[in-house]
Coordinates of N, CA and C in Angstrom, one line a residue:
M1 N -8.9 -4.2 -13.6 CA -7.9 -5.0 -13.8 C -8.2 -6.1 -13.0
M2 N -7.8 -7.1 -13.6 CA -8.9 -8.4 -13.3 C -7.3 -8.9 -12.1
K3 N -7.7 -9.5 -10.8 CA -6.7 -9.8 -9.3 C -6.4 -10.8 -9.9
Q4 N -5.3 -11.2 -9.8 CA -4.4 -12.7 -10.3 C -5.1 -13.4 -9.4
Q5 N -5.0 -14.8 -9.9 CA -5.5 -15.8 -8.9 C -4.6 -16.4 -8.0
R6 N -4.5 -16.7 -6.5 CA -3.8 -17.2 -5.9 C -3.8 -19.3 -6.1
I7 N -2.9 -19.5 -6.4 CA -2.5 -20.6 -7.2 C -2.4 -21.9 -6.0
G8 N -2.9 -22.8 -5.5 CA -2.1 -23.5 -4.6 C -1.8 -24.8 -5.4
F9 N -0.7 -26.0 -5.0 CA -0.6 -27.0 -5.9 C 0.2 -28.0 -4.4
I10 N -0.8 -28.8 -4.8 CA -0.8 -30.2 -3.4 C 0.2 -31.5 -4.5
G11 N 1.4 -31.7 -3.7 CA 1.8 -33.0 -4.8 C 2.8 -32.3 -5.0
M12 N 4.1 -32.6 -4.4 CA 5.2 -32.7 -4.9 C 6.3 -33.8 -5.1
G13 N 5.9 -34.5 -6.1 CA 6.1 -35.5 -6.6 C 7.2 -34.9 -7.5
L14 N 7.6 -36.4 -9.1 CA 8.4 -36.1 -10.2 C 7.7 -35.0 -10.7
M15 N 6.6 -34.9 -10.9 CA 6.1 -34.0 -11.8 C 5.1 -32.6 -10.6
G16 N 5.1 -32.2 -9.8 CA 4.5 -31.5 -8.9 C 5.8 -30.3 -8.9
V17 N 6.7 -31.0 -9.1 CA 7.9 -30.1 -8.6 C 8.2 -29.1 -9.7
P18 N 8.4 -29.8 -10.7 CA 8.7 -28.9 -11.8 C 7.8 -28.4 -12.5
M19 N 6.7 -28.7 -12.7 CA 5.2 -27.7 -12.9 C 4.7 -26.6 -11.5
S20 N 5.3 -26.9 -10.7 CA 5.3 -25.7 -9.8 C 6.1 -24.8 -10.0
L21 N 8.1 -24.9 -10.0 CA 8.8 -24.3 -10.5 C 8.3 -23.5 -11.7
R22 N 8.0 -24.1 -12.9 CA 7.6 -23.2 -14.3 C 6.4 -22.3 -13.8
L23 N 5.4 -22.7 -13.2 CA 4.4 -21.7 -12.6 C 5.2 -20.6 -11.7
H24 N 5.9 -20.4 -10.9 CA 6.2 -19.7 -10.3 C 7.9 -18.6 -11.0
Q25 N 8.0 -19.9 -11.6 CA 8.9 -18.4 -12.9 C 8.0 -18.0 -14.3
A26 N 7.3 -18.4 -14.4 CA 6.3 -17.9 -15.4 C 5.4 -16.5 -14.0
G27 N 5.7 -16.3 -13.0 CA 4.7 -15.3 -12.6 C 3.9 -15.7 -11.6
F28 N 3.1 -16.7 -11.7 CA 2.1 -17.3 -10.7 C 2.5 -16.8 -9.6
D29 N 1.1 -16.5 -8.8 CA 1.2 -16.4 -7.0 C 0.9 -18.0 -6.3
L30 N 1.7 -18.2 -6.2 CA 1.8 -19.4 -6.1 C 2.4 -20.0 -4.7
R31 N 1.6 -21.2 -3.8 CA 1.5 -21.8 -2.7 C 1.8 -23.1 -2.7
V32 N 2.4 -23.9 -2.2 CA 2.7 -25.4 -2.5 C 2.6 -25.8 -1.0
W33 N 2.3 -27.3 -1.3 CA 2.0 -28.1 0.2 C 2.5 -29.4 -0.5
N34 N 3.3 -30.3 1.0 CA 2.9 -31.3 0.8 C 3.2 -32.4 1.8
R35 N 2.4 -33.2 1.5 CA 2.2 -34.1 3.3 C 3.7 -34.8 3.8
N36 N 5.0 -34.2 3.1 CA 6.3 -34.9 3.5 C 7.1 -33.7 3.0
P37 N 7.2 -32.8 3.8 CA 7.8 -31.0 4.1 C 8.8 -31.0 3.5
A38 N 10.1 -32.1 3.3 CA 11.1 -32.5 2.5 C 10.7 -31.8 1.4
K39 N 10.2 -32.4 0.4 CA 9.9 -32.5 -0.8 C 9.5 -31.4 -1.3
C40 N 9.6 -30.2 -0.5 CA 9.3 -28.8 -0.7 C 10.0 -27.8 -0.4
Q41 N 11.6 -28.4 -0.3 CA 12.5 -27.8 0.1 C 13.3 -27.4 -1.6
P42 N 13.1 -27.7 -2.3 CA 13.9 -26.9 -3.8 C 12.8 -26.1 -4.0
L43 N 11.2 -26.4 -3.7 CA 10.8 -25.1 -4.5 C 10.9 -23.8 -3.6
A44 N 10.9 -24.2 -2.1 CA 11.5 -23.0 -0.6 C 12.9 -22.3 -1.4
A45 N 13.9 -22.9 -1.5 CA 14.9 -22.7 -2.2 C 14.2 -21.9 -3.3
A46 N 13.8 -22.2 -4.1 CA 13.5 -21.4 -5.6 C 12.2 -19.5 -5.2
G47 N 11.7 -19.5 -4.1 CA 11.2 -18.9 -3.4 C 9.5 -18.5 -3.5
V48 N 9.4 -20.5 -3.8 CA 8.2 -20.0 -3.8 C 7.6 -20.5 -1.8
A49 N 6.1 -19.9 -1.2 CA 5.8 -19.8 -0.3 C 5.4 -21.7 -0.3
V50 N 5.7 -21.9 1.3 CA 5.6 -23.3 1.1 C 4.6 -23.2 2.7
A51 N 2.9 -23.8 2.3 CA 2.5 -23.9 3.3 C 2.4 -24.7 4.2
A52 N 1.8 -23.9 5.6 CA 2.2 -25.1 7.0 C 1.0 -26.1 7.2
S53 N 0.3 -25.8 6.3 CA -0.4 -27.3 6.9 C -1.9 -27.2 5.3
L54 N -1.7 -28.0 4.8 CA -3.1 -28.3 3.9 C -4.3 -27.2 4.3
A55 N -4.7 -27.2 5.5 CA -5.6 -26.4 5.5 C -5.2 -24.8 5.3
E56 N -4.2 -24.3 5.7 CA -3.6 -23.1 5.1 C -3.4 -22.7 4.0
L57 N -3.2 -23.9 3.0 CA -3.3 -23.9 1.8 C -4.3 -23.7 1.2
V58 N -5.3 -24.6 1.4 CA -6.8 -24.4 1.2 C -7.4 -22.9 1.3
A59 N -6.9 -22.4 2.5 CA -7.8 -21.2 2.7 C -7.3 -19.7 2.1
D60 N -5.8 -20.5 1.7 CA -5.2 -19.1 1.2 C -5.2 -19.4 -0.7
S61 N -6.0 -19.9 -1.2 CA -5.5 -20.1 -2.6 C -7.4 -19.8 -3.2
D62 N -7.5 -19.2 -4.6 CA -8.1 -19.5 -5.4 C -8.7 -20.4 -6.0
L63 N -7.8 -21.0 -6.3 CA -7.9 -22.2 -7.4 C -6.2 -23.7 -6.8
L64 N -7.1 -24.8 -6.7 CA -6.1 -25.8 -6.0 C -5.6 -26.5 -7.1
L65 N -4.3 -26.9 -7.9 CA -4.1 -28.0 -8.2 C -3.4 -29.2 -7.2
T66 N -4.0 -30.6 -8.0 CA -3.3 -31.4 -7.5 C -2.7 -32.3 -8.4
C67 N -1.3 -33.4 -8.0 CA -0.5 -34.0 -9.0 C 0.0 -34.7 -8.3

C-alpha cells in the first residue's frame, strides 16, 4: 500500500483558505503556513495543522502548494 503524501500549503488568502479546507475535508494529510499567522486561524479551528515556521512546513511535507 502506498503511503499518503503529506501536503504543505503556503498562502492563506482568498483562495488558499478554501482550497486548504477542501483538501482537509477530503482527508488529505495537510499542514498550512502563512507569514501572517492570524490568517491560519480558520483552518486551525477546523482541525488543520498549522506549521510554526516555513522551514517546519517544508521539512514536514512531501508536496508543497502555494497560492
